[in-house]
CSV table of C-alpha atoms in Angstrom, one decimal:
chain,number,residue,atom,x,y,z
J,288,MET,CA,-17.2,6.7,-14.5
J,289,THR,CA,-18.3,3.8,-16.4
J,290,ALA,CA,-17.6,0.6,-16.2
J,291,ARG,CA,-17.3,-3.4,-17.1
J,292,ILE,CA,-19.7,-5.3,-15.4
J,293,LEU,CA,-20.0,-9.6,-15.9
J,294,VAL,CA,-23.5,-10.8,-15.7
J,295,VAL,CA,-24.2,-14.6,-14.8
J,296,ASP,CA,-27.4,-16.1,-14.5
J,297,ASP,CA,-28.4,-18.8,-15.9
J,298,ASN,CA,-32.2,-17.5,-17.2
J,299,GLU,CA,-32.3,-15.8,-20.3
J,300,ILE,CA,-35.1,-12.9,-19.1
J,301,ASN,CA,-32.8,-11.9,-15.8
J,302,LEU,CA,-29.9,-11.3,-18.1
J,303,ARG,CA,-31.8,-9.4,-20.6
J,304,LEU,CA,-33.2,-7.1,-17.8
J,305,LEU,CA,-30.4,-6.9,-16.4
J,306,GLU,CA,-27.8,-5.9,-20.0
J,307,ALA,CA,-31.0,-3.3,-20.5
J,308,ARG,CA,-30.8,-1.7,-16.7
J,309,LEU,CA,-27.2,-1.3,-16.8
J,310,GLY,CA,-27.0,-0.3,-20.2
J,311,ALA,CA,-29.4,2.7,-19.9
J,312,GLU,CA,-26.8,4.0,-16.8
J,313,PHE,CA,-24.0,3.5,-19.5
J,314,TYR,CA,-22.5,0.9,-18.1
J,315,GLU,CA,-21.0,-1.8,-20.3
J,316,VAL,CA,-22.2,-5.4,-19.6
J,317,VAL,CA,-20.6,-8.9,-20.6
J,318,LEU,CA,-22.7,-11.8,-20.3
J,319,ALA,CA,-22.3,-15.3,-18.7
J,320,VAL,CA,-25.4,-18.0,-18.3
J,321,ASN,CA,-23.6,-20.8,-15.8
J,322,GLY,CA,-20.2,-20.7,-13.4
J,323,PRO,CA,-17.5,-22.2,-16.5
J,324,GLU,CA,-18.4,-19.3,-18.6
J,325,ALA,CA,-18.4,-17.0,-16.1
J,326,LEU,CA,-15.6,-17.6,-14.0
J,327,ALA,CA,-13.2,-17.6,-18.5
J,328,LEU,CA,-14.3,-14.7,-18.9
J,329,ALA,CA,-13.5,-13.0,-15.2
J,330,ALA,CA,-10.3,-14.2,-15.9
J,331,THR,CA,-9.7,-13.1,-19.3
J,332,GLY,CA,-9.2,-9.6,-17.1
J,333,GLY,CA,-11.0,-6.5,-17.2
J,334,ILE,CA,-14.3,-6.9,-15.4
J,335,ASP,CA,-14.5,-4.8,-12.6
J,336,LEU,CA,-17.9,-6.0,-10.7
J,337,VAL,CA,-20.1,-9.3,-10.9
J,338,LEU,CA,-23.3,-10.0,-10.5
J,339,LEU,CA,-23.8,-13.2,-10.2
J,340,ASP,CA,-27.4,-15.8,-9.8
J,341,VAL,CA,-27.0,-18.6,-7.2
J,342,MET,CA,-28.9,-21.1,-8.2
J,343,MET,CA,-28.0,-22.3,-11.4
J,344,PRO,CA,-27.5,-25.6,-12.6
J,345,GLY,CA,-24.3,-27.2,-11.9
J,346,MET,CA,-22.0,-25.3,-10.6
J,347,ASP,CA,-23.8,-22.6,-8.2
J,348,GLY,CA,-23.2,-19.4,-7.9
J,349,TYR,CA,-21.5,-19.8,-3.7
J,350,GLU,CA,-18.6,-21.8,-5.8
J,351,VAL,CA,-18.4,-19.3,-8.3
J,352,CYS,CA,-17.6,-16.6,-6.2
J,353,ARG,CA,-16.0,-18.8,-4.0
J,354,ARG,CA,-13.2,-19.9,-6.7
J,355,LEU,CA,-13.1,-16.4,-7.8
J,356,LYS,CA,-12.6,-14.5,-4.7
J,357,ALA,CA,-9.5,-17.7,-4.0
J,358,ASP,CA,-8.0,-16.9,-7.1
J,359,PRO,CA,-5.0,-14.4,-6.9
J,360,GLN,CA,-6.2,-12.7,-9.7
J,361,THR,CA,-9.4,-12.2,-9.7
J,362,THR,CA,-9.7,-12.0,-5.4
J,363,HIS,CA,-10.1,-8.3,-6.5
J,364,ILE,CA,-13.2,-8.5,-8.5
J,365,PRO,CA,-16.0,-7.0,-5.9
J,366,VAL,CA,-18.8,-10.2,-6.3
J,367,VAL,CA,-22.4,-8.7,-5.4
J,368,LEU,CA,-25.1,-11.8,-5.1
J,369,VAL,CA,-28.3,-11.3,-6.9
J,370,THR,CA,-31.4,-14.2,-6.2
J,371,ALA,CA,-34.5,-14.3,-5.3
J,372,LEU,CA,-33.2,-16.6,-2.5
J,373,ASP,CA,-34.1,-13.6,0.7
J,374,GLN,CA,-33.3,-16.1,4.0
J,375,PRO,CA,-30.6,-14.8,6.6
J,376,SER,CA,-28.8,-18.0,6.3
J,377,ASP,CA,-28.5,-17.6,2.3
J,378,ARG,CA,-27.3,-14.1,2.7
J,379,ILE,CA,-25.0,-15.4,5.4
J,380,GLU,CA,-23.9,-18.2,3.1
J,381,GLY,CA,-23.2,-16.0,0.2
J,382,LEU,CA,-20.6,-13.5,2.1
J,383,ASN,CA,-19.1,-16.7,3.7
J,384,ALA,CA,-18.5,-18.0,-0.3
J,385,GLY,CA,-16.6,-14.3,-0.4
J,386,ALA,CA,-19.7,-11.6,-1.9
J,387,ASP,CA,-19.1,-8.7,-1.7
J,388,ASP,CA,-23.2,-8.0,-1.8
J,389,PHE,CA,-25.9,-9.9,-1.2
J,390,LEU,CA,-29.5,-8.8,-3.3
J,391,THR,CA,-33.2,-9.9,-3.5
J,392,LYS,CA,-34.5,-10.0,-6.5
J,393,PRO,CA,-35.9,-8.1,-7.8
J,394,ALA,CA,-33.3,-5.7,-7.0
J,395,ARG,CA,-34.7,-2.2,-7.2
J,396,ASP,CA,-33.0,0.3,-8.4
J,397,LEU,CA,-31.3,2.1,-6.2
J,398,GLN,CA,-30.2,-0.3,-4.4
J,399,LEU,CA,-28.4,-2.2,-7.4
J,400,PHE,CA,-26.6,0.7,-8.5
J,401,THR,CA,-26.0,2.6,-4.9
J,402,ARG,CA,-23.9,-0.9,-4.5
J,403,VAL,CA,-23.0,-0.8,-8.7
J,404,ARG,CA,-21.4,2.3,-8.6
J,405,SER,CA,-19.3,2.4,-4.4
J,406,LEU,CA,-18.2,-0.9,-5.7
J,407,THR,CA,-16.5,0.5,-9.0
J,408,ARG,CA,-15.2,3.0,-6.9
J,409,LEU,CA,-13.6,0.3,-4.3
J,410,LYS,CA,-12.8,-1.3,-7.1
J,411,ARG,CA,-10.5,1.0,-9.5
J,412,VAL,CA,-7.8,2.5,-5.9
J,413,THR,CA,-7.7,-1.7,-6.0
J,414,ASP,CA,-6.7,-1.7,-9.8
J,415,GLU,CA,-4.6,1.2,-9.3
J,416,LEU,CA,-2.6,-0.4,-7.1
J,417,ARG,CA,-1.8,-3.3,-8.6
J,418,GLU,CA,-0.8,-2.0,-11.6
J,419,ARG,CA,1.2,0.1,-9.5
J,420,THR,CA,2.6,-3.0,-7.7
J,421,ALA,CA,2.2,-5.6,-10.7
J,422,THR,CA,6.5,-7.2,-9.9
J,423,ALA,CA,6.0,-7.4,-6.3
J,424,LEU,CA,2.2,-8.7,-6.3
J,425,ALA,CA,3.8,-11.2,-8.3
J,426,LEU,CA,6.5,-12.0,-5.3
J,427,PHE,CA,3.2,-12.4,-3.0
J,428,ALA,CA,0.6,-13.2,-5.0
J,429,ASP,CA,-0.1,-16.5,-3.6
J,430,GLU,CA,1.0,-16.3,0.1
J,431,GLU,CA,-2.2,-17.4,1.8
J,432,ASP,CA,-1.9,-14.9,5.4
J,433,VAL,CA,-2.5,-11.9,1.7
J,434,PHE,CA,-6.1,-14.2,0.7
J,435,ARG,CA,-7.4,-15.8,4.1
J,436,ALA,CA,-10.0,-14.6,6.4
J,437,ALA,CA,-9.2,-12.7,8.8
J,438,SER,CA,-8.4,-13.9,12.6
J,439,GLY,CA,-7.5,-13.1,15.8
J,440,ARG,CA,-9.3,-9.7,17.4
J,441,ASP,CA,-9.1,-7.3,15.7
J,442,ARG,CA,-9.9,-3.6,16.8
J,443,ILE,CA,-12.9,-2.3,15.7
J,444,LEU,CA,-14.5,2.0,16.3
J,445,MET,CA,-18.5,1.8,17.2
J,446,PHE,CA,-20.4,5.3,17.1
J,447,GLY,CA,-24.1,5.8,17.6
J,448,ASP,CA,-26.1,7.2,20.7
J,449,ASP,CA,-28.1,4.3,21.5
J,450,PRO,CA,-26.7,2.4,24.7
J,451,ARG,CA,-28.5,0.3,24.1
J,452,GLU,CA,-27.9,-0.7,20.8
J,453,ALA,CA,-24.3,-0.7,21.7
J,454,THR,CA,-24.5,-3.4,24.2
J,455,ARG,CA,-26.0,-5.9,21.5
J,456,LEU,CA,-23.4,-5.5,18.6
J,457,LEU,CA,-20.5,-5.4,21.9
J,458,ALA,CA,-21.9,-9.4,23.1
J,459,MET,CA,-22.2,-10.0,19.0
J,460,LEU,CA,-19.2,-9.6,18.7
J,461,HIS,CA,-16.6,-9.3,21.5
J,462,ASP,CA,-15.1,-13.3,20.8
J,463,ARG,CA,-13.8,-12.1,18.3
J,464,PHE,CA,-13.0,-8.3,17.4
J,465,VAL,CA,-11.7,-5.7,20.2
J,466,ILE,CA,-14.7,-2.8,20.2
J,467,ASP,CA,-14.1,0.8,21.4
J,468,ALA,CA,-17.8,2.3,21.3
J,469,THR,CA,-18.2,7.0,21.8
J,470,ALA,CA,-21.7,8.4,20.9
J,471,GLU,CA,-19.2,11.6,20.1
J,472,ARG,CA,-17.6,12.4,16.6
J,473,GLY,CA,-14.7,13.9,18.3
J,474,ALA,CA,-14.2,11.3,21.0
J,475,PHE,CA,-13.9,8.4,17.7
J,476,MET,CA,-11.4,10.5,16.0
J,477,ALA,CA,-9.5,10.4,19.3
J,478,GLN,CA,-9.0,6.3,19.0
J,479,LEU,CA,-8.7,6.8,16.2
J,480,MET,CA,-5.4,8.4,16.8
J,481,GLU,CA,-4.6,5.8,19.7
J,482,GLY,CA,-4.1,2.6,20.3
J,483,PRO,CA,-3.5,0.0,17.4
J,484,GLU,CA,-4.7,0.3,13.8
J,485,PRO,CA,-8.5,-0.5,13.7
J,486,GLU,CA,-9.6,-2.7,11.0
J,487,ALA,CA,-12.9,-0.8,10.6
J,488,ALA,CA,-15.9,1.4,11.8
J,489,LEU,CA,-19.7,0.6,12.5
J,490,LEU,CA,-21.4,4.3,12.5
J,491,ASP,CA,-25.2,3.7,13.7
J,492,LEU,CA,-27.3,6.2,11.6
J,493,GLY,CA,-29.6,6.0,13.8
J,494,ALA,CA,-27.6,8.6,15.5
J,495,ALA,CA,-28.3,12.2,15.9
J,496,GLU,CA,-29.9,13.4,12.6
J,497,GLY,CA,-27.2,13.8,9.9
J,498,SER,CA,-24.3,12.8,12.9
J,499,ALA,CA,-23.1,9.4,11.4
J,500,LEU,CA,-23.3,11.2,7.9
J,501,ARG,CA,-20.6,13.6,9.4
J,502,LEU,CA,-18.7,11.3,10.3
J,503,VAL,CA,-18.3,9.3,7.4
J,504,ALA,CA,-16.9,11.9,5.9
J,505,ALA,CA,-14.6,12.7,7.6
J,506,LEU,CA,-13.0,10.0,8.0
J,507,ARG,CA,-12.5,9.7,3.8
J,508,THR,CA,-10.7,13.6,4.2
J,509,SER,CA,-8.1,12.0,7.7
J,510,ASP,CA,-4.9,10.8,7.1
J,511,ALA,CA,-6.0,8.4,9.4
J,512,GLY,CA,-9.4,7.6,8.1
J,513,ARG,CA,-9.3,7.4,4.5
J,514,HIS,CA,-9.0,3.5,4.1
J,515,LEU,CA,-10.3,2.1,6.7
J,516,PRO,CA,-13.2,-0.2,5.9
J,517,ILE,CA,-17.3,1.6,7.0
J,518,ILE,CA,-20.6,0.4,7.9
J,519,ALA,CA,-23.5,1.7,8.3
J,520,MET,CA,-26.2,0.1,9.9
J,521,GLY,CA,-29.6,1.2,10.0
J,522,ARG,CA,-33.4,0.4,9.1
J,523,PRO,CA,-35.0,-0.4,5.8
J,524,GLU,CA,-36.8,2.8,5.6
J,525,GLN,CA,-33.2,5.2,6.6
J,526,GLU,CA,-32.3,3.4,2.6
J,527,ALA,CA,-31.9,6.9,1.7
J,528,ALA,CA,-28.8,7.5,4.3
J,529,LEU,CA,-27.8,3.5,3.3
J,530,ALA,CA,-27.3,5.1,0.2
J,531,LYS,CA,-26.0,8.2,0.8
J,532,ALA,CA,-23.6,6.9,2.7
J,533,LEU,CA,-21.5,4.4,0.7
J,534,GLU,CA,-21.4,8.0,-2.1
J,535,ILE,CA,-18.9,9.5,0.1
J,536,GLY,CA,-17.5,7.4,0.6
J,537,ALA,CA,-18.8,4.3,3.8
J,538,THR,CA,-17.4,0.7,2.2
J,539,ASP,CA,-20.7,-1.5,3.6
J,540,TYR,CA,-24.0,-1.2,5.0
J,541,ILE,CA,-26.4,-4.1,6.9
J,542,LEU,CA,-29.7,-2.6,7.8
J,543,LYS,CA,-30.9,-3.6,11.8
J,544,PRO,CA,-32.3,-5.9,13.5
J,545,ILE,CA,-28.5,-7.2,12.9
J,546,ASP,CA,-28.3,-10.7,12.4
J,547,ARG,CA,-25.3,-11.6,14.8
J,548,ASN,CA,-23.7,-14.0,12.0
J,549,GLU,CA,-24.4,-10.9,9.0
J,550,LEU,CA,-22.5,-8.7,10.8
J,551,ARG,CA,-19.9,-11.1,12.0
J,552,ALA,CA,-19.6,-12.2,7.6
J,553,ARG,CA,-19.7,-8.4,6.7
J,554,LEU,CA,-17.0,-7.4,9.4
J,555,ALA,CA,-14.5,-10.7,7.7
J,556,THR,CA,-15.3,-9.4,4.7
J,557,GLN,CA,-14.6,-5.7,5.3
J,558,VAL,CA,-11.1,-6.9,6.9
J,559,ARG,CA,-9.4,-9.3,4.4
J,560,ARG,CA,-10.6,-6.5,1.8
J,561,ARG,CA,-8.0,-3.8,3.6
J,562,ARG,CA,-5.2,-6.3,4.8
J,563,TYR,CA,-5.7,-7.1,0.8
J,564,GLU,CA,-4.9,-3.9,0.5
J,565,SER,CA,-3.0,-3.1,2.7
J,566,ARG,CA,-0.5,-5.8,1.6
J,567,LEU,CA,-0.8,-3.4,-2.0
J,568,ARG,CA,0.2,-0.2,-0.6
J,569,ARG,CA,3.2,-2.2,1.2
J,570,SER,CA,4.3,-3.2,-1.9
J,571,LEU,CA,4.1,0.1,-3.2
J,572,THR,CA,6.6,1.8,-0.2
J,573,ASP,CA,8.7,-0.9,-0.9
J,574,THR,CA,9.2,-0.9,-4.4
J,575,VAL,CA,9.2,3.0,-4.8
J,576,ALA,CA,12.5,2.1,-1.9
J,577,LEU,CA,14.3,-0.6,-3.9
J,578,ALA,CA,14.7,2.1,-6.8
J,579,VAL,CA,16.1,4.3,-5.4
J,580,ARG,CA,18.2,2.0,-3.3
J,581,ASP,CA,20.8,0.7,-2.8
J,582,PRO,CA,19.7,-3.5,-2.1
J,583,LEU,CA,23.7,-4.7,-0.5
J,584,THR,CA,23.6,-1.4,1.9
J,585,GLY,CA,21.2,0.2,2.3
J,586,LEU,CA,21.7,4.1,0.7
J,587,HIS,CA,20.7,5.7,-1.4
J,588,ASN,CA,21.6,4.5,-5.4
J,589,ARG,CA,23.1,6.5,-7.8
J,590,ARG,CA,19.9,7.5,-9.8
J,591,PHE,CA,18.6,9.2,-6.8
J,592,CYS,CA,22.2,10.6,-6.2
J,593,GLU,CA,22.1,12.3,-9.4
J,594,ALA,CA,18.5,13.0,-9.3
J,595,ARG,CA,19.2,14.6,-5.7
J,596,LEU,CA,23.0,16.1,-7.1
J,597,ALA,CA,21.2,18.8,-9.9
J,598,LYS,CA,19.3,20.0,-7.7
J,599,ALA,CA,21.3,21.2,-4.9
J,600,ILE,CA,23.5,22.3,-7.8
J,601,ASP,CA,20.5,24.3,-8.8
J,602,GLN,CA,19.9,25.8,-5.5
J,603,ALA,CA,23.5,26.4,-4.6
J,604,ARG,CA,23.4,28.7,-8.1
J,605,ALA,CA,20.5,30.3,-6.6
J,606,GLY,CA,21.0,31.0,-3.2
J,607,ARG,CA,24.1,31.8,-4.1
J,608,ARG,CA,24.8,28.6,-1.2
J,609,HIS,CA,28.3,26.4,-0.5
J,610,LEU,CA,27.9,22.8,-1.8
J,611,SER,CA,30.5,20.3,-1.5
J,612,ILE,CA,31.0,16.9,-3.5
J,613,ALA,CA,33.2,13.3,-2.0
J,614,VAL,CA,33.8,10.7,-4.3
J,615,ALA,CA,35.5,7.9,-1.8
J,616,ASP,CA,36.7,4.6,-3.2
J,617,ILE,CA,37.1,1.5,-0.6
J,618,ASP,CA,41.4,1.0,-1.3
J,619,HIS,CA,42.3,-2.8,-2.9
J,620,PHE,CA,38.5,-3.5,-3.0
J,621,LYS,CA,39.2,-6.3,-5.9
J,622,ARG,CA,42.2,-8.2,-4.1
J,623,ILE,CA,39.2,-8.2,-0.7
J,624,ASN,CA,36.9,-10.3,-3.8
J,625,ASP,CA,40.0,-12.6,-4.7
J,626,SER,CA,41.0,-12.9,-1.8
J,627,ARG,CA,38.3,-13.7,0.5
J,628,GLY,CA,36.1,-14.3,-1.8
J,629,HIS,CA,32.6,-12.5,-3.1
J,630,ALA,CA,30.9,-13.3,-0.2
J,631,ALA,CA,33.0,-11.1,2.4
J,632,GLY,CA,33.2,-8.0,-0.7
J,633,ASP,CA,28.9,-8.1,0.1
J,634,GLU,CA,29.9,-7.8,4.0
J,635,VAL,CA,32.8,-4.7,3.5
J,636,LEU,CA,30.1,-3.2,1.8
J,637,ARG,CA,27.9,-3.2,4.1
J,638,GLN,CA,30.3,-3.1,6.8
J,639,PHE,CA,31.9,0.1,5.4
J,640,ALA,CA,27.9,1.7,4.5
J,641,SER,CA,27.1,1.5,8.1
J,642,ARG,CA,30.4,2.9,9.2
J,643,LEU,CA,30.0,5.6,6.1
J,644,GLN,CA,27.1,6.9,8.1
J,645,ASP,CA,28.0,7.2,11.7
J,646,ALA,CA,30.7,9.9,10.3
J,647,LEU,CA,28.6,11.6,8.6
J,648,ARG,CA,26.2,14.3,9.2
J,649,GLY,CA,22.9,15.2,9.4
J,650,SER,CA,22.5,17.3,6.2
J,651,ASP,CA,25.3,15.2,4.5
J,652,LEU,CA,23.3,12.3,1.2
J,653,ALA,CA,26.0,8.8,1.4
J,654,CYS,CA,25.1,6.7,-1.8
J,655,ARG,CA,26.4,4.3,-3.6
J,656,ILE,CA,26.8,4.4,-7.7
J,657,GLY,CA,28.6,1.1,-8.4
J,658,GLY,CA,30.8,-1.6,-7.1
J,659,GLU,CA,33.2,0.4,-4.0
J,660,GLU,CA,32.1,3.4,-5.4
J,661,PHE,CA,30.1,5.9,-3.0
J,662,VAL,CA,29.4,9.4,-3.3
J,663,VAL,CA,28.4,11.9,-0.1
J,664,LEU,CA,26.6,15.5,-1.0
J,665,MET,CA,27.6,17.7,1.8
J,666,PRO,CA,25.5,21.2,1.3
J,667,ASP,CA,25.7,24.4,2.8
J,668,THR,CA,29.1,22.9,3.6
J,669,ASP,CA,32.3,25.0,2.8
J,670,GLY,CA,36.0,22.9,1.5
J,671,GLU,CA,37.3,23.5,4.8
J,672,ASP,CA,34.4,21.8,6.3
J,673,ALA,CA,34.2,19.2,3.8
J,674,LEU,CA,37.9,18.4,4.0
J,675,ARG,CA,36.9,17.8,8.2
J,676,VAL,CA,34.0,15.0,7.1
J,677,ALA,CA,35.6,13.0,4.0
J,678,GLU,CA,38.9,13.1,6.9
J,679,ARG,CA,36.1,11.4,9.5
J,680,VAL,CA,35.3,9.7,6.9
J,681,ARG,CA,39.2,8.1,6.4
J,682,GLU,CA,39.7,7.8,9.8
J,683,ARG,CA,36.8,5.4,10.5
J,684,MET,CA,36.8,3.0,8.7
J,685,ALA,CA,41.3,3.0,9.1
J,686,ALA,CA,40.6,3.2,13.4
J,687,ALA,CA,39.5,-1.0,13.9
J,688,PRO,CA,39.4,-3.8,11.2
J,689,PHE,CA,36.3,-4.9,9.1
J,690,ALA,CA,35.2,-8.2,11.7
J,691,LEU,CA,34.6,-11.0,8.8
J,692,PRO,CA,34.3,-15.1,9.5
J,693,GLY,CA,37.0,-16.4,7.6
J,694,GLY,CA,39.0,-13.5,10.1
J,695,ASP,CA,39.6,-9.5,10.8
J,696,ILE,CA,40.7,-7.3,7.7
J,697,ALA,CA,41.4,-3.8,6.7
J,698,VAL,CA,40.1,-1.6,5.0
J,699,THR,CA,40.8,2.1,4.2
J,700,VAL,CA,39.2,4.7,2.0
J,701,SER,CA,40.4,7.4,-0.1
J,702,ALA,CA,38.1,10.7,-1.5
J,703,GLY,CA,38.3,13.9,-3.6
J,704,LEU,CA,36.4,16.0,-2.5
J,705,ALA,CA,34.7,18.7,-5.1
J,706,ILE,CA,33.5,22.2,-4.1
J,707,TYR,CA,30.9,23.7,-5.7
J,708,ALA,CA,31.8,26.6,-8.3
J,709,ASP,CA,30.0,29.0,-10.1
J,710,GLY,CA,28.7,28.0,-13.5
J,711,ASP,CA,29.5,23.4,-12.4
J,712,ASP,CA,26.9,21.2,-13.4
J,713,ALA,CA,26.6,18.3,-12.3
J,714,ALA,CA,28.9,16.4,-14.8
J,715,SER,CA,31.7,19.5,-14.4
J,716,LEU,CA,30.8,18.3,-10.5
J,717,LEU,CA,31.8,14.6,-10.9
J,718,SER,CA,34.3,15.0,-12.9
J,719,ARG,CA,36.6,17.0,-10.1
J,720,ALA,CA,35.7,15.2,-7.9
J,721,ASP,CA,36.7,11.9,-9.1
J,722,ARG,CA,39.8,13.2,-10.7
J,723,SER,CA,40.7,14.1,-7.1
J,724,LEU,CA,40.1,11.0,-6.0
J,725,TYR,CA,42.4,9.6,-9.2
J,726,GLU,CA,45.5,11.5,-7.1
J,727,ALA,CA,44.4,10.4,-4.1
J,728,LYS,CA,45.0,6.9,-5.6
J,729,ARG,CA,47.9,7.7,-7.7
J,730,THR,CA,49.0,8.7,-5.2
J,731,GLY,CA,49.4,6.5,-2.0
J,732,ARG,CA,45.6,5.7,-0.5
J,733,ASN,CA,44.0,5.9,2.3
J,734,ARG,CA,44.3,10.0,2.2
J,735,VAL,CA,42.0,13.0,1.0
J,736,LEU,CA,42.4,15.0,-1.8
J,737,ALA,CA,40.9,18.3,-3.4
J,738,LEU,CA,41.9,19.2,-6.2
J,739,ALA,CA,41.2,23.3,-7.8
J,740,ALA,CA,38.5,24.4,-9.8
């Protein structure tokens, strides 16, 4: 799959060379000659990766990178610094500025395109999450904890069979990370499932032939390791294996001999990205929950009730199984709102929902379908059992007053039952339950009635 890449360099020759190399691989290329122009183009959207020179007049690449990563609208765009600077301190400064990688000019095709493919693949995953949580994202986009660098001592899993290398890495990271190291793939996967959730994994490609690569593949096919950042460690002569690691799912790599500050910077970048994506996933889960749940009571809402009722009727019809529903309505609820206020009414609804859940069986489903009206779905339940359940609900409401700040209040409920019969659909079943509820209200309230089909 192609991607749209922003190339930033004040040298026209460098721009055209990268444009030609990327174009030959069918990437769409956008060009910028300075930092402000790059920031403006990135802000317009649609950029999948930024290849950024460091040494530019006015605003250098480090500052451009810092600004991209500080902006909630562009923080998710991968940035690779491509520069003639080749000192470890330059690379570390770039990583600390938020860059996802640092390539020294002239970057060879294997180095360049391996990183481009890996980072654009990660960007597509993030884009999908952002698109699906667009509304919720707007609510937390300015919260500092989403974007700031990792802090505290996070758990890192390490795999490798060189004890001296493991000892060196432990010494490098012990003050910032809790390290669990092992030389066995089975033990590594066991550690993944035990204890606090790890923030990243370090895999040594120098371990027994192919074992680290097989572990990358295993992680990416397991639920626990699917989203875990993976940093592969290898020597320069293992370039092909490093490229393969990125291809099959590693998120970054570092060359040996390992520089302490570079490793810490790369880990911080991966942890920061993981936290950002985890927040997006939590937001997606919350958004889905909001779509099917009533925010006041926590019960399922009308939309979910209608979908679940239709499915329950199909199952009852296909398997000739029992199905009953109850429509319940709080008696004189308008009086509560009028005399005690809407805040008191909301508290009654919350307490009502809690008592309702306590009175139901595990197989029953309670939904709030509007105002003070509730529906209870009772699969595999005949009329006699449904009446017992509904009566238990009624008794639970009337048994004790509802506690409110301005004084306790007595609350009762009326309910209408309907039992599935051949030929029923959702509309006919709900209509019959509604008629039963109306009759219960008409004949005195605080009762449960079931009209014949």
